[in-house]
mmCIF file of C-alpha atoms in Angstrom:
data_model
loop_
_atom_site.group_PDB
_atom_site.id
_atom_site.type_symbol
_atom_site.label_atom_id
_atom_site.label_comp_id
_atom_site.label_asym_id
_atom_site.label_seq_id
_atom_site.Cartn_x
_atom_site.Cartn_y
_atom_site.Cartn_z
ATOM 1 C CA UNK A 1 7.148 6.225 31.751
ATOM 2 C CA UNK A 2 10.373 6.338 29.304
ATOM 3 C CA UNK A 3 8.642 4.270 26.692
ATOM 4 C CA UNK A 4 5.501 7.186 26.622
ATOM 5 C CA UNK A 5 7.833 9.604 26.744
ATOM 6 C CA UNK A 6 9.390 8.338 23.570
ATOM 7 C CA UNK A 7 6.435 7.225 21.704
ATOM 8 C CA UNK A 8 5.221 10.712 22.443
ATOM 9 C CA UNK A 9 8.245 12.453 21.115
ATOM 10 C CA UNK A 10 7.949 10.236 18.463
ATOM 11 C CA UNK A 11 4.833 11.194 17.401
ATOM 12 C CA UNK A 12 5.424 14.864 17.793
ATOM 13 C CA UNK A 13 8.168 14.848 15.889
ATOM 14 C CA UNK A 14 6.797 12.380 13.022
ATOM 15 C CA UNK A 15 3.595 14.793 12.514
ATOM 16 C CA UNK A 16 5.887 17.359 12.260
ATOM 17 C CA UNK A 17 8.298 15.793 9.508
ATOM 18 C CA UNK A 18 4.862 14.373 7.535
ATOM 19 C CA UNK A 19 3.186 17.751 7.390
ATOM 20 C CA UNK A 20 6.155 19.511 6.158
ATOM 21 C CA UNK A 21 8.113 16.478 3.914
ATOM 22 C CA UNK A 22 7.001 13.225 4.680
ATOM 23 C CA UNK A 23 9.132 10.371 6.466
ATOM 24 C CA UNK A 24 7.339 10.772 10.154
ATOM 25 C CA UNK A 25 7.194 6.423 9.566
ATOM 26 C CA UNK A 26 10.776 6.454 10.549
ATOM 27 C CA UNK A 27 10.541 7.917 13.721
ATOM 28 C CA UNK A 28 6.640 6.453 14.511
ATOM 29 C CA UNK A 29 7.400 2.663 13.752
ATOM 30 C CA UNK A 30 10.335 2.153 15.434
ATOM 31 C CA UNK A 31 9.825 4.170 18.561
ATOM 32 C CA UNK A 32 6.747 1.539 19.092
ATOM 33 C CA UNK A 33 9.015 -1.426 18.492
ATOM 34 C CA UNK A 34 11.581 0.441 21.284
ATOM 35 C CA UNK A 35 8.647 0.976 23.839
ATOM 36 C CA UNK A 36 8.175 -2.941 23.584
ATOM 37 C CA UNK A 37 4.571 -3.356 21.174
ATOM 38 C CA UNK A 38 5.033 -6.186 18.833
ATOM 39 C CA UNK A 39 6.512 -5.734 15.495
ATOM 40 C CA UNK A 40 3.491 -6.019 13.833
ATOM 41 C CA UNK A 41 0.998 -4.416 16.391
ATOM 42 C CA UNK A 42 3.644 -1.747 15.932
ATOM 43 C CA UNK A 43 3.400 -1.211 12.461
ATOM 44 C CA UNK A 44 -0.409 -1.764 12.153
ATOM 45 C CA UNK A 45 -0.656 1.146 15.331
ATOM 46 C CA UNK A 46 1.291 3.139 13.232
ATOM 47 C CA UNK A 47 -0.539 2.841 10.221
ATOM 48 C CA UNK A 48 -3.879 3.812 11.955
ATOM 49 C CA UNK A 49 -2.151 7.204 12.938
ATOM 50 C CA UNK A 50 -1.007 8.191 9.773
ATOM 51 C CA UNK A 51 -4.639 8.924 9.080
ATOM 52 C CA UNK A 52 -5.461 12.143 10.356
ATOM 53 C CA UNK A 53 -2.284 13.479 8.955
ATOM 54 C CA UNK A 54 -3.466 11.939 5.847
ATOM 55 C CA UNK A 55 -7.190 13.370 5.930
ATOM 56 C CA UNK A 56 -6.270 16.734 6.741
ATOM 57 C CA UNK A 57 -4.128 16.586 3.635
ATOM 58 C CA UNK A 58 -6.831 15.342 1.551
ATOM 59 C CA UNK A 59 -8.763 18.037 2.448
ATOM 60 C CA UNK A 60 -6.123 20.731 1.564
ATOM 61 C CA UNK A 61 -5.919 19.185 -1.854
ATOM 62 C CA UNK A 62 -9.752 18.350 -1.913
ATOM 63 C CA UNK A 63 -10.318 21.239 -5.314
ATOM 64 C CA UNK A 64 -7.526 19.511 -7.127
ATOM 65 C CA UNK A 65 -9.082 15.857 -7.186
ATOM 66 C CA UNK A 66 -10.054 14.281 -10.172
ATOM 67 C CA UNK A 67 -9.301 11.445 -12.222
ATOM 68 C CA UNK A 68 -7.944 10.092 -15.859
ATOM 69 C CA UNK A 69 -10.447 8.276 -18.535
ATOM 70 C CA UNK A 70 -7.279 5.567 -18.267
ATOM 71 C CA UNK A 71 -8.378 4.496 -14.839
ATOM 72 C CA UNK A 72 -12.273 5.749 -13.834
ATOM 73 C CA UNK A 73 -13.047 6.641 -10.368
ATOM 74 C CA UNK A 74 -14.223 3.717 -9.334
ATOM 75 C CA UNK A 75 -12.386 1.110 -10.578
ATOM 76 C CA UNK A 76 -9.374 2.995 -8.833
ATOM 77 C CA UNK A 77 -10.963 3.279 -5.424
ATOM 78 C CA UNK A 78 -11.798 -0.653 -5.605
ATOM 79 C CA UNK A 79 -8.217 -1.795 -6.671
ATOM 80 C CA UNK A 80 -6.822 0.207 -3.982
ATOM 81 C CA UNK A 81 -9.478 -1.430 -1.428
ATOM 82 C CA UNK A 82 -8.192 -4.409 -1.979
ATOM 83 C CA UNK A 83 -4.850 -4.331 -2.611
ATOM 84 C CA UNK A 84 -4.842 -2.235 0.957
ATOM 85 C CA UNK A 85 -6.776 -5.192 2.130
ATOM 86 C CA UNK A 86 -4.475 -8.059 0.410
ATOM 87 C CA UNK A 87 -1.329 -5.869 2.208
ATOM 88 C CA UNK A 88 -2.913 -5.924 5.195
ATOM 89 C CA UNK A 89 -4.626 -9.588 5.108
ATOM 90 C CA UNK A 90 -0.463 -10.331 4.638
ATOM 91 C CA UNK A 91 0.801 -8.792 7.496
ATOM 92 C CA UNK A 92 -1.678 -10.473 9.463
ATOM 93 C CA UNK A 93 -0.267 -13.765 8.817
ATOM 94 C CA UNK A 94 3.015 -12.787 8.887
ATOM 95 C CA UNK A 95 4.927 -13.708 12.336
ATOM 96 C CA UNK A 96 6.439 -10.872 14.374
ATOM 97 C CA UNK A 97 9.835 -12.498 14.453
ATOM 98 C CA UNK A 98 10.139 -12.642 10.615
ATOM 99 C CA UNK A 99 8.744 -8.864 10.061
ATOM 100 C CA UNK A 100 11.232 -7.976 12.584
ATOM 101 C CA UNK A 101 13.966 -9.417 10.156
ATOM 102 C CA UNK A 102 12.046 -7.332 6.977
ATOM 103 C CA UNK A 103 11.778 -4.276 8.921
ATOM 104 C CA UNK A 104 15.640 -3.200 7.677
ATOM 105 C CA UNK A 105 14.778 -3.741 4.696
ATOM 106 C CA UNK A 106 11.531 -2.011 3.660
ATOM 107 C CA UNK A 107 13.045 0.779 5.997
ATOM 108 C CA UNK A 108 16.127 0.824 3.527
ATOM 109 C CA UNK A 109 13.176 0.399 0.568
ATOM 110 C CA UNK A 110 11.400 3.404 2.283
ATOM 111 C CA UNK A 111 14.624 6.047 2.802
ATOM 112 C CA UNK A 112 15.582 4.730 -0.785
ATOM 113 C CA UNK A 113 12.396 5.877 -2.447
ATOM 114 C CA UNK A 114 12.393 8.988 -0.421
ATOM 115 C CA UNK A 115 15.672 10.289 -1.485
ATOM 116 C CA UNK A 116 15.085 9.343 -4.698
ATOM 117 C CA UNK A 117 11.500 9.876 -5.418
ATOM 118 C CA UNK A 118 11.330 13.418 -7.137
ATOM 119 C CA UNK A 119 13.810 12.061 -9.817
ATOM 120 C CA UNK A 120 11.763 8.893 -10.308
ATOM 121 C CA UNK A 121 8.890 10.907 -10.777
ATOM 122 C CA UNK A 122 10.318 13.291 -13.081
ATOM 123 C CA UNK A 123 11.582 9.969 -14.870
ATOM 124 C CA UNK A 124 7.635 8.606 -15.182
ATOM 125 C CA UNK A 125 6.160 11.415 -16.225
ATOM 126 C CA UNK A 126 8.204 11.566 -19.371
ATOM 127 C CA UNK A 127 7.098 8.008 -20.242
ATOM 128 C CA UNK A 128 4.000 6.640 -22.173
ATOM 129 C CA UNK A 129 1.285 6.158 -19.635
ATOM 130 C CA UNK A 130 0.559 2.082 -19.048
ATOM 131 C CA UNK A 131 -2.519 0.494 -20.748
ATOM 132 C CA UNK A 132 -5.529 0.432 -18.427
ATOM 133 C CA UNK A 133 -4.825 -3.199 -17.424
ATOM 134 C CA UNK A 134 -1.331 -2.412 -16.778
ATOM 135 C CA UNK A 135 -2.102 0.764 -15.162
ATOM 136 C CA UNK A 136 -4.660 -1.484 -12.589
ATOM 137 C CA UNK A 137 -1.855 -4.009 -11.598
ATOM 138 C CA UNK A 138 0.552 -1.187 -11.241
ATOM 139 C CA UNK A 139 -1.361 0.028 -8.528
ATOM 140 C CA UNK A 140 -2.639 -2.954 -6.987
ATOM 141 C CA UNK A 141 0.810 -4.328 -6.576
ATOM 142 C CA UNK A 142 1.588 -0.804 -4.778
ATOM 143 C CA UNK A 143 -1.876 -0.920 -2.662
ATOM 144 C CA UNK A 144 -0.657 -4.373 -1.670
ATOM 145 C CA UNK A 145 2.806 -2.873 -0.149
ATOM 146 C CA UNK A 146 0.658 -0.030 1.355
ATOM 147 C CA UNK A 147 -1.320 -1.883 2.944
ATOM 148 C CA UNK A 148 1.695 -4.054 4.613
ATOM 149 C CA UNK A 149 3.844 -1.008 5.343
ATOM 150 C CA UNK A 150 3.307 2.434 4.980
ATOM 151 C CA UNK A 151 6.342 3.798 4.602
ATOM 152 C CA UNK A 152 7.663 5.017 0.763
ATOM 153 C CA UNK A 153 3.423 4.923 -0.281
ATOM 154 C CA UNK A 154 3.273 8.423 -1.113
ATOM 155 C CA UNK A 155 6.129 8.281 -3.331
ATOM 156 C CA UNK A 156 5.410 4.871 -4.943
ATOM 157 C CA UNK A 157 1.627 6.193 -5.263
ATOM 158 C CA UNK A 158 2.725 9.330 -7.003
ATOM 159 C CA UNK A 159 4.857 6.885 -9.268
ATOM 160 C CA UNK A 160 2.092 4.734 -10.511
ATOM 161 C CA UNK A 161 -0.349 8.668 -10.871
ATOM 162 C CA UNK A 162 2.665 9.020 -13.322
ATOM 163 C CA UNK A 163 2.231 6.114 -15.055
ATOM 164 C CA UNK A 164 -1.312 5.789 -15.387
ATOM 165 C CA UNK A 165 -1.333 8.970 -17.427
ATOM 166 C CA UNK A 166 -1.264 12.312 -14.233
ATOM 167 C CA UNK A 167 0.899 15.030 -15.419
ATOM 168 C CA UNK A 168 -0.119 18.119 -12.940
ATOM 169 C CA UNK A 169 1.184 17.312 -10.029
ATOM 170 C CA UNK A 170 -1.430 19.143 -7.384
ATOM 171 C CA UNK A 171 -3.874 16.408 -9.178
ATOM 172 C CA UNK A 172 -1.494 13.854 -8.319
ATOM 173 C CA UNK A 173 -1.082 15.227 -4.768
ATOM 174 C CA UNK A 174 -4.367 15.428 -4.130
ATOM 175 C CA UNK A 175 -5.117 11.481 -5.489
ATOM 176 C CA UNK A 176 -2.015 10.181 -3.307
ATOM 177 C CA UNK A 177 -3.479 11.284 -0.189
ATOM 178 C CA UNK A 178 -7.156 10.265 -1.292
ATOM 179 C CA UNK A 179 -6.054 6.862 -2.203
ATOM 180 C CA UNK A 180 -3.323 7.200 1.514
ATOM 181 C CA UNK A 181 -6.725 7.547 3.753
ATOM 182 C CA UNK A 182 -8.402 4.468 1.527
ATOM 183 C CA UNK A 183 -5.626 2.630 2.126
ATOM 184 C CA UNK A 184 -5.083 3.089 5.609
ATOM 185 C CA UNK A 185 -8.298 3.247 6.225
ATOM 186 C CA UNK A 186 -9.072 -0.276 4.765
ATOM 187 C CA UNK A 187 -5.956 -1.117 6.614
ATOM 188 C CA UNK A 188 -6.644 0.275 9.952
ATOM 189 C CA UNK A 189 -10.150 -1.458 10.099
ATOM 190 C CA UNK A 190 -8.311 -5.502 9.309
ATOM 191 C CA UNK A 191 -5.865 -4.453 12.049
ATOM 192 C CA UNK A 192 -8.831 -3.501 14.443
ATOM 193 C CA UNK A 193 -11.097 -6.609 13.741
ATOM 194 C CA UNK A 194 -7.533 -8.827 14.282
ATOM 195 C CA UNK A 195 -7.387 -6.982 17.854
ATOM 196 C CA UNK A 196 -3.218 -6.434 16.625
ATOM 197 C CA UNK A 197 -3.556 -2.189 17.255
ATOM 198 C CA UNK A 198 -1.980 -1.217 20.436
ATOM 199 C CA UNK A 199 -4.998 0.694 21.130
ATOM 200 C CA UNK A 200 -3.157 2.318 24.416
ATOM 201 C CA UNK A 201 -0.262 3.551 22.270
ATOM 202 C CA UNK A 202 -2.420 4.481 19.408
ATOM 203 C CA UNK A 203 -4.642 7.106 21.197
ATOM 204 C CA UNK A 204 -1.155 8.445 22.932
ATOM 205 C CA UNK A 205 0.879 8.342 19.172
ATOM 206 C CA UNK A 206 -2.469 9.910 17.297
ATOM 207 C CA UNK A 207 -2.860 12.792 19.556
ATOM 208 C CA UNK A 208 0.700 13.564 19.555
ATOM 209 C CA UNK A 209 1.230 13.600 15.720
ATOM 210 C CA UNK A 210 -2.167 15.777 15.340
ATOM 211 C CA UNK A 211 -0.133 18.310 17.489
ATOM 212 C CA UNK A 212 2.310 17.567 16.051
ATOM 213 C CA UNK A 213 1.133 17.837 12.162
ATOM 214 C CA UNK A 214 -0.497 21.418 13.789
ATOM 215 C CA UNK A 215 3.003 22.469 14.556
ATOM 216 C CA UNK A 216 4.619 21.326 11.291
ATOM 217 C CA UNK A 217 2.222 23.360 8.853
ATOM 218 C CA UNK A 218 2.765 26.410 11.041
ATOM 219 C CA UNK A 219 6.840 26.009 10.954
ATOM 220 C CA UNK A 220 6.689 24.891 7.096
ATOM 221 C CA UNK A 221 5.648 28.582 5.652
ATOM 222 C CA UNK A 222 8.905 29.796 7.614
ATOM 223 C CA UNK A 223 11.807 26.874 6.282
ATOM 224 C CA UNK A 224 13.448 28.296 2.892
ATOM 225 C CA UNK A 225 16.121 25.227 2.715
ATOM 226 C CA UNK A 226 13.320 22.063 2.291
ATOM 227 C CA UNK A 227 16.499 19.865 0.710
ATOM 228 C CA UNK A 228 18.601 20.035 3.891
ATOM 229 C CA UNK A 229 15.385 18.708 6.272
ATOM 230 C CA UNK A 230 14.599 16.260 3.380
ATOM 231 C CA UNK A 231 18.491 15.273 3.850
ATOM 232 C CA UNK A 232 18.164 15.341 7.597
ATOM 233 C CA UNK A 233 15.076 12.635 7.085
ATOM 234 C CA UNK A 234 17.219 10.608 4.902
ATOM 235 C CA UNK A 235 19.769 10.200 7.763
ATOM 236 C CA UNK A 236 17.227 9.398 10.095
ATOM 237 C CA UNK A 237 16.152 6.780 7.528
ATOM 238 C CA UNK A 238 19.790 5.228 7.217
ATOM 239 C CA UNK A 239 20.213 5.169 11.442
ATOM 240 C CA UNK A 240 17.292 3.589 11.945
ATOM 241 C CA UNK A 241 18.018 1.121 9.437
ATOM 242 C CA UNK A 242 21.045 0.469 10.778
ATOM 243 C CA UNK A 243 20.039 -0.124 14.559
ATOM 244 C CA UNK A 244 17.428 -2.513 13.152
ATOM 245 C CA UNK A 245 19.993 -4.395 10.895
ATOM 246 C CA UNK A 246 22.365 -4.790 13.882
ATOM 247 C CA UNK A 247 19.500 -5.450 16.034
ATOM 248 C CA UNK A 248 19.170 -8.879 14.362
ATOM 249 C CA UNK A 249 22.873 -10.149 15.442
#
């Protein structure tokens, strides 16, 4: 009963935090791990219910999607296929024990890049944009880590929109969470035909970050200081880093 209590907090909470900043992975991911699922059950489970979160915001963005001449339509949606299926192909042949030991640190990875992400994109979109094979590998290499862990994509995807030549950001909004659902999506489906998504927990953590992601919009018109919640996720980031590090000794 405690454990779907928690993962149900969990999930209220995390839609909440992703439809007003982001970072609902560090309260999602490890309240599975706490409620006993598998490490990496528990972060495939998770992945799967980013989705709706990530749909709806598709949809919100859906008049501001469009693409560069420096990376077409389609080769972009077919990198990120498979880079989301290399990531996830990865985690599937990666043993629970030793993603329990990397879980510190792409949760570390994940706080660091959101804390830091705005400047890093500021940072990018003052550069040259890469070379269409450059730009390709860019964001393969980043499909690859989205489809093996979720947390820090939007950020790393909005870093490589940078890159490849995106300069308005609601465009670049709008492509991260397109190329989020592919991901995940892509993702999601490996996991499922592996039979590694807690399907029990899923359907619990889904419904309770749709509420949740309901809530969030409605709260977000009303919060004037974004930087202090975006601090408050950073600490949440940090703790639960923390309690998985020391988890390990």
């Amino acid at each position: 009963m405690i454990d779907i209590l928690l993962v149900l907090v969990a999930g209220l909470l995390g839609g909440m935090l992703n439809a007003v900043a982001g970072g609902g992975t560090f309260l999602t991911l490890p309240a599975l791990i706490f409620a006993g699922v598998p490490a990496v059950s528990a972060n495939a489970t998770a992945t799967l219910c980013a989705l709706p979160g990530y749909v709806s915001s598709v949809w919100a963005y859906r008049r501001d999607l469009h693409t560069t001449a420096n990376m077409p339509a389609l080769r972009m949606i077919a990198v990120s296929a498979l880079g989301g299926l290399l990531g996830a192909g990865l985690l599937l042949i990666t043993p629970n024990d030793t993603f329990l030991i990397a879980v510190p640190g792409l949760m570390a990875l994940a706080t660091l890049l959101f804390a830091g992400g705005p400047q890093l994109i500021r940072r990018l979109l003052a550069r040259d944009m890469l070379a269409p094979t450059g730009a390709a590998i860019a964001l393969l290499l980043v499909s690859i880590y989205g489809g093996y862990f979720n947390g820090g994509l939007g950020i790393m995807l909005l870093a490589v929109l940078g890159l490849i030549g995106y300069t308005d950001l609601h465009a670049m909004n709008g492509l991260k969470n397109a190329l989020s659902v592919l991901l995940s999506l892509v993702s999601a489906v490996t996991y499922a035909l592996a039979g590694v998504i807690a399907w029990d927990y899923a359907a619990l953590l889904a419904g309770a970050m749709i509420a949740g992601g309901f809530l969030g919009a409605h709260f977000a018109r009303r919060i004037r200081n974004t930087a202090r919640l975006k601090q408050f996720i950073v600490l949440v980031g940090v703790v639960m880093t923390v309690i998985f590090t020391v988890r390990l000794f």
